[in-house]
């Protein structure tokens, strides 16, 4: 919880931005840029955002090599992580492009850059947007109701942006000024003023490029949700009160504004929020409205100023993000101090899914602006925001096992001390929308690296560390994955993940190893077999059986270790949703799966377990490669398994397929696939046309949100298992 975390959300470590030196040029440029977007410098866009909010990246490998040289990995860095935190989305080299699909993204403004081998970054030349303070960044807006204030207002309805130049301490500085629609330099009545401050690590131009303040002001003004006002946006040293005084004088001398305290407001982000607080608490009488957006520290509160502050300040409103916001603990301490000093204030509540970034501060601004220079009856926190009951303190360094799970779904990852000399460490996990994979940068903390991520929804997670581009196991986490030695796992309990949790001890089914000689592999192989609670070898009727297959690069252990098959089957059996059955999870890594299944796995399972050989009591399902194997068996031996399911696998062509035999011998052919982030999605959707053309009956209820990964396949098993062996 240091300011280093705050800086990391605004720029990459090691990229130095001389904000003050570049500011004057930046403010002049940004006003023009708001009205005249730059033309793209390449014909084919690197980024395409679909109407259903999926971002598809395609970066030409030749361009990367031309600009950066030979590279081993390419990522898109942006505010894609939980709480809109900075994260890396890895691209895959496919032919002559590095590509990947991320989504579905929540509505909002996203910023990104392309980075290779951790340290070499370039701007997307096909995106005409720009960020004045950081020439490597581009932005894109994902539309939606929750981001409606961020959209451009209709042409001709918005306010005007000017540049104000002023002198302070014998130096010339600049500020950006928004004047409302209809503003005229002369008139009978002045306008109230809001001073909007940036913070350390941010530039005033960021309020436009990343904060979308012009769009917010234009839209709120058009909706008559705010009082007409002049808004002055500036970048300054948060401790320089003389600069603030000189700026206020320049504004009053240049614009038709009111000068009394009741018509003056100040707000800011991070250090700028701290300056706003000091103006209200240390020198009461200057501003009638004060807002602190993620203020990183608090001025000393003198009780003798409380009366003057309460008399002159009509609104003192505090904002903070969740525990990933460095302002979280300072805000808690500030509120306690204000209470002790009897200073009146309002708290907007903790934004549960927001950190210290522009996504949070945009919402803060939308909440704050309508409260200025007018009577407001609602002083409550924003809807969905939470109370701030205590400070957030992660466990001490060296506490094991990791990761540490905190209240509200926040997870703190920590390395051992063996990476002290590393340059770039990330935690790679299935934490993106739908369960896609993101890499979250970790911050050096003494001789370790740490990152707090969240909020994560209740679910099953897996991750590995990436240290200077090398995959590393978190040795502090005792969990393991047989087929992925670098992976570790953790589980976040909650109502949405109940079926993935362990059932009470002694109430679930049993998982046993079944070793068998493989005539295909020429050696002994192993399968895992789940039998339901109360499994009875001597019952009159044999149990139906599901043969459940893994994917490429996996093995027979994955459905238990990663798919949570035991937990899912245990819960569904105890809930009464599952027909009592035996589930055999075999090794599908075979040169001839049909023979491996029918000559080795099935005969051994029938010999050792009380299962049926009746096709109507047999099911075959698999994911990815295993789904293709299941469909291959269906084509070659129609009617052998009455229930067949393929997860993230296409049917392929229809050459030689006996459609009549498949339809007459198959009670259910059920198909599943992830969304656009699942790389088999295009071929899968094409295969549906093949099935329709052939006339093969199948079931498909639509895509499962998520990628080619376990988040999708777990949900598929949850849907599939209760459908088996029922009329």
CSV table of N, CA, C and O in Angstrom, one decimal, residues 182-234:
chain,number,residue,atom,x,y,z
A,182,UNK,N,-22.7,28.3,-23.9
A,182,UNK,CA,-23.3,29.6,-23.7
A,182,UNK,C,-22.5,30.6,-22.9
A,182,UNK,O,-22.9,31.8,-22.7
A,183,UNK,N,-21.3,30.2,-22.5
A,183,UNK,CA,-20.4,31.1,-21.7
A,183,UNK,C,-20.0,32.3,-22.6
A,183,UNK,O,-19.7,32.1,-23.8
A,184,UNK,N,-20.1,33.5,-22.1
A,184,UNK,CA,-19.6,34.7,-22.8
A,184,UNK,C,-18.7,35.5,-21.9
A,184,UNK,O,-18.8,35.5,-20.6
A,185,UNK,N,-17.7,36.1,-22.4
A,185,UNK,CA,-16.7,36.8,-21.6
A,185,UNK,C,-17.3,38.0,-20.8
A,185,UNK,O,-16.8,38.4,-19.8
A,186,UNK,N,-18.4,38.5,-21.4
A,186,UNK,CA,-19.1,39.6,-20.7
A,186,UNK,C,-20.5,39.3,-20.4
A,186,UNK,O,-21.1,38.6,-21.2
A,187,UNK,N,-21.0,39.8,-19.3
A,187,UNK,CA,-22.3,39.5,-18.9
A,187,UNK,C,-22.6,40.0,-17.5
A,187,UNK,O,-21.7,40.3,-16.7
A,188,UNK,N,-23.9,40.0,-17.1
A,188,UNK,CA,-24.3,40.5,-15.8
A,188,UNK,C,-23.9,39.6,-14.6
A,188,UNK,O,-23.9,40.1,-13.5
A,189,UNK,N,-23.7,38.3,-14.9
A,189,UNK,CA,-23.6,37.4,-13.8
A,189,UNK,C,-22.3,36.5,-14.0
A,189,UNK,O,-22.1,36.0,-15.1
A,190,UNK,N,-21.6,36.3,-12.9
A,190,UNK,CA,-20.4,35.5,-12.9
A,190,UNK,C,-20.7,34.0,-12.7
A,190,UNK,O,-21.8,33.7,-12.3
A,191,UNK,N,-19.7,33.2,-13.0
A,191,UNK,CA,-19.9,31.8,-12.9
A,191,UNK,C,-19.1,31.3,-11.7
A,191,UNK,O,-18.0,31.8,-11.4
A,192,UNK,N,-19.6,30.2,-11.0
A,192,UNK,CA,-18.7,29.6,-10.0
A,192,UNK,C,-17.6,28.9,-10.6
A,192,UNK,O,-17.6,28.6,-11.8
A,193,UNK,N,-16.6,28.5,-9.8
A,193,UNK,CA,-15.3,27.9,-10.3
A,193,UNK,C,-15.0,26.6,-9.6
A,193,UNK,O,-15.1,26.6,-8.4
A,194,UNK,N,-14.6,25.6,-10.4
A,194,UNK,CA,-14.1,24.4,-9.8
A,194,UNK,C,-12.6,24.3,-10.3
A,194,UNK,O,-12.3,24.3,-11.5
A,195,UNK,N,-11.7,24.2,-9.3
A,195,UNK,CA,-10.3,23.9,-9.6
A,195,UNK,C,-10.1,22.4,-9.5
A,195,UNK,O,-10.3,21.8,-8.4
A,196,UNK,N,-9.7,21.7,-10.5
A,196,UNK,CA,-9.5,20.3,-10.6
A,196,UNK,C,-8.1,20.0,-10.7
A,196,UNK,O,-7.4,20.3,-11.7
A,197,UNK,N,-7.5,19.3,-9.7
A,197,UNK,CA,-6.0,19.1,-9.6
A,197,UNK,C,-5.7,17.7,-10.0
A,197,UNK,O,-6.4,16.7,-9.7
A,198,UNK,N,-4.5,17.6,-10.6
A,198,UNK,CA,-3.9,16.2,-10.8
A,198,UNK,C,-3.0,15.9,-9.7
A,198,UNK,O,-2.9,16.7,-8.7
A,199,UNK,N,-2.4,14.7,-9.7
A,199,UNK,CA,-1.6,14.3,-8.6
A,199,UNK,C,-0.2,13.9,-9.1
A,199,UNK,O,0.0,13.9,-10.3
A,200,UNK,N,0.7,13.6,-8.2
A,200,UNK,CA,2.0,13.1,-8.6
A,200,UNK,C,1.9,11.9,-9.5
A,200,UNK,O,1.1,11.0,-9.2
A,201,UNK,N,2.6,11.9,-10.6
A,201,UNK,CA,2.6,10.7,-11.5
A,201,UNK,C,1.5,10.9,-12.6
A,201,UNK,O,1.3,10.1,-13.4
A,202,UNK,N,0.7,12.0,-12.4
A,202,UNK,CA,-0.4,12.2,-13.4
A,202,UNK,C,-0.2,13.7,-13.9
A,202,UNK,O,0.3,14.5,-13.2
A,203,UNK,N,-0.7,13.9,-15.1
A,203,UNK,CA,-0.6,15.3,-15.7
A,203,UNK,C,-2.0,15.8,-15.8
A,203,UNK,O,-3.0,15.1,-15.8
A,204,UNK,N,-2.1,17.1,-15.9
A,204,UNK,CA,-3.5,17.7,-16.0
A,204,UNK,C,-4.1,17.3,-17.3
A,204,UNK,O,-5.4,17.1,-17.3
A,205,UNK,N,-3.4,17.1,-18.3
A,205,UNK,CA,-4.0,16.6,-19.6
A,205,UNK,C,-4.6,15.2,-19.4
A,205,UNK,O,-5.5,14.8,-20.2
A,206,UNK,N,-4.1,14.4,-18.4
A,206,UNK,CA,-4.7,13.1,-18.2
A,206,UNK,C,-6.2,13.2,-17.8
A,206,UNK,O,-7.0,12.3,-18.0
A,207,UNK,N,-6.6,14.4,-17.2
A,207,UNK,CA,-8.0,14.6,-16.9
A,207,UNK,C,-8.9,14.5,-18.2
A,207,UNK,O,-10.0,14.1,-18.1
A,208,UNK,N,-8.3,14.9,-19.3
A,208,UNK,CA,-9.1,14.8,-20.6
A,208,UNK,C,-8.8,13.5,-21.3
A,208,UNK,O,-9.7,12.8,-21.7
A,209,UNK,N,-7.5,13.1,-21.4
A,209,UNK,CA,-7.2,11.9,-22.2
A,209,UNK,C,-7.6,10.6,-21.5
A,209,UNK,O,-8.0,9.7,-22.2
A,210,UNK,N,-7.5,10.6,-20.2
A,210,UNK,CA,-7.9,9.4,-19.4
A,210,UNK,C,-9.1,9.5,-18.5
A,210,UNK,O,-9.8,8.6,-18.3
A,211,UNK,N,-9.3,10.7,-18.0
A,211,UNK,CA,-10.4,11.0,-17.2
A,211,UNK,C,-11.7,11.3,-17.9
A,211,UNK,O,-12.8,11.3,-17.2
A,212,UNK,N,-11.6,11.6,-19.2
A,212,UNK,CA,-12.8,12.0,-20.0
A,212,UNK,C,-13.6,13.1,-19.4
A,212,UNK,O,-14.8,13.2,-19.4
A,213,UNK,N,-12.9,14.1,-18.7
A,213,UNK,CA,-13.6,15.1,-18.0
A,213,UNK,C,-14.4,16.0,-18.9
A,213,UNK,O,-15.5,16.5,-18.5
A,214,UNK,N,-13.9,16.2,-20.1
A,214,UNK,CA,-14.7,17.1,-21.1
A,214,UNK,C,-16.0,16.4,-21.4
A,214,UNK,O,-17.1,17.0,-21.4
A,215,UNK,N,-16.0,15.1,-21.7
A,215,UNK,CA,-17.2,14.4,-22.0
A,215,UNK,C,-18.2,14.3,-20.8
A,215,UNK,O,-19.4,14.5,-20.9
A,216,UNK,N,-17.6,14.1,-19.6
A,216,UNK,CA,-18.4,14.1,-18.4
A,216,UNK,C,-19.1,15.5,-18.2
A,216,UNK,O,-20.3,15.6,-17.9
A,217,UNK,N,-18.3,16.5,-18.3
A,217,UNK,CA,-18.9,17.9,-18.1
A,217,UNK,C,-19.9,18.2,-19.2
A,217,UNK,O,-21.0,18.8,-18.9
A,218,UNK,N,-19.6,17.9,-20.4
A,218,UNK,CA,-20.5,18.1,-21.5
A,218,UNK,C,-21.8,17.4,-21.3
A,218,UNK,O,-22.9,18.0,-21.5
A,219,UNK,N,-21.8,16.1,-21.0
A,219,UNK,CA,-23.0,15.3,-20.8
A,219,UNK,C,-23.8,15.7,-19.6
A,219,UNK,O,-25.0,15.8,-19.7
A,220,UNK,N,-23.1,16.0,-18.5
A,220,UNK,CA,-23.9,16.4,-17.3
A,220,UNK,C,-24.5,17.8,-17.6
A,220,UNK,O,-25.6,18.1,-17.1
A,221,UNK,N,-23.8,18.6,-18.3
A,221,UNK,CA,-24.3,20.0,-18.6
A,221,UNK,C,-25.5,19.8,-19.5
A,221,UNK,O,-26.6,20.5,-19.3
A,222,UNK,N,-25.4,19.0,-20.5
A,222,UNK,CA,-26.6,18.8,-21.4
A,222,UNK,C,-27.8,18.2,-20.7
A,222,UNK,O,-28.9,18.5,-21.1
A,223,UNK,N,-27.5,17.4,-19.7
A,223,UNK,CA,-28.6,16.8,-18.9
A,223,UNK,C,-29.1,17.7,-17.8
A,223,UNK,O,-30.0,17.3,-17.1
A,224,UNK,N,-28.6,18.9,-17.8
A,224,UNK,CA,-28.9,19.9,-16.7
A,224,UNK,C,-28.7,19.3,-15.3
A,224,UNK,O,-29.5,19.6,-14.4
A,225,UNK,N,-27.7,18.4,-15.2
A,225,UNK,CA,-27.5,17.8,-13.9
A,225,UNK,C,-26.5,18.5,-13.1
A,225,UNK,O,-26.2,18.2,-11.9
A,226,UNK,N,-25.8,19.6,-13.6
A,226,UNK,CA,-24.9,20.4,-12.9
A,226,UNK,C,-25.2,21.8,-13.1
A,226,UNK,O,-25.8,22.3,-14.1
A,227,UNK,N,-24.7,22.6,-12.1
A,227,UNK,CA,-24.8,24.1,-12.3
A,227,UNK,C,-23.8,24.6,-13.3
A,227,UNK,O,-22.7,24.0,-13.4
A,228,UNK,N,-24.1,25.6,-14.1
A,228,UNK,CA,-23.1,26.1,-15.0
A,228,UNK,C,-21.9,26.6,-14.2
A,228,UNK,O,-22.1,27.3,-13.2
A,229,UNK,N,-20.7,26.2,-14.6
A,229,UNK,CA,-19.5,26.6,-13.9
A,229,UNK,C,-18.3,26.6,-14.9
A,229,UNK,O,-18.4,26.1,-16.0
A,230,UNK,N,-17.3,27.2,-14.4
A,230,UNK,CA,-16.0,27.2,-15.1
A,230,UNK,C,-15.1,26.2,-14.4
A,230,UNK,O,-15.0,26.2,-13.2
A,231,UNK,N,-14.5,25.3,-15.1
A,231,UNK,CA,-13.7,24.3,-14.5
A,231,UNK,C,-12.2,24.5,-15.0
A,231,UNK,O,-12.0,24.5,-16.2
A,232,UNK,N,-11.3,24.6,-14.1
A,232,UNK,CA,-9.9,24.8,-14.3
A,232,UNK,C,-9.1,23.6,-13.9
A,232,UNK,O,-9.1,23.2,-12.8
A,233,UNK,N,-8.4,23.0,-14.9
A,233,UNK,CA,-7.7,21.8,-14.7
A,233,UNK,C,-6.2,22.0,-14.8
A,233,UNK,O,-5.8,22.5,-15.8
A,234,UNK,N,-5.5,21.7,-13.7
A,234,UNK,CA,-4.1,22.1,-13.6
A,234,UNK,C,-3.3,21.0,-13.0
A,234,UNK,O,-3.8,20.1,-12.2
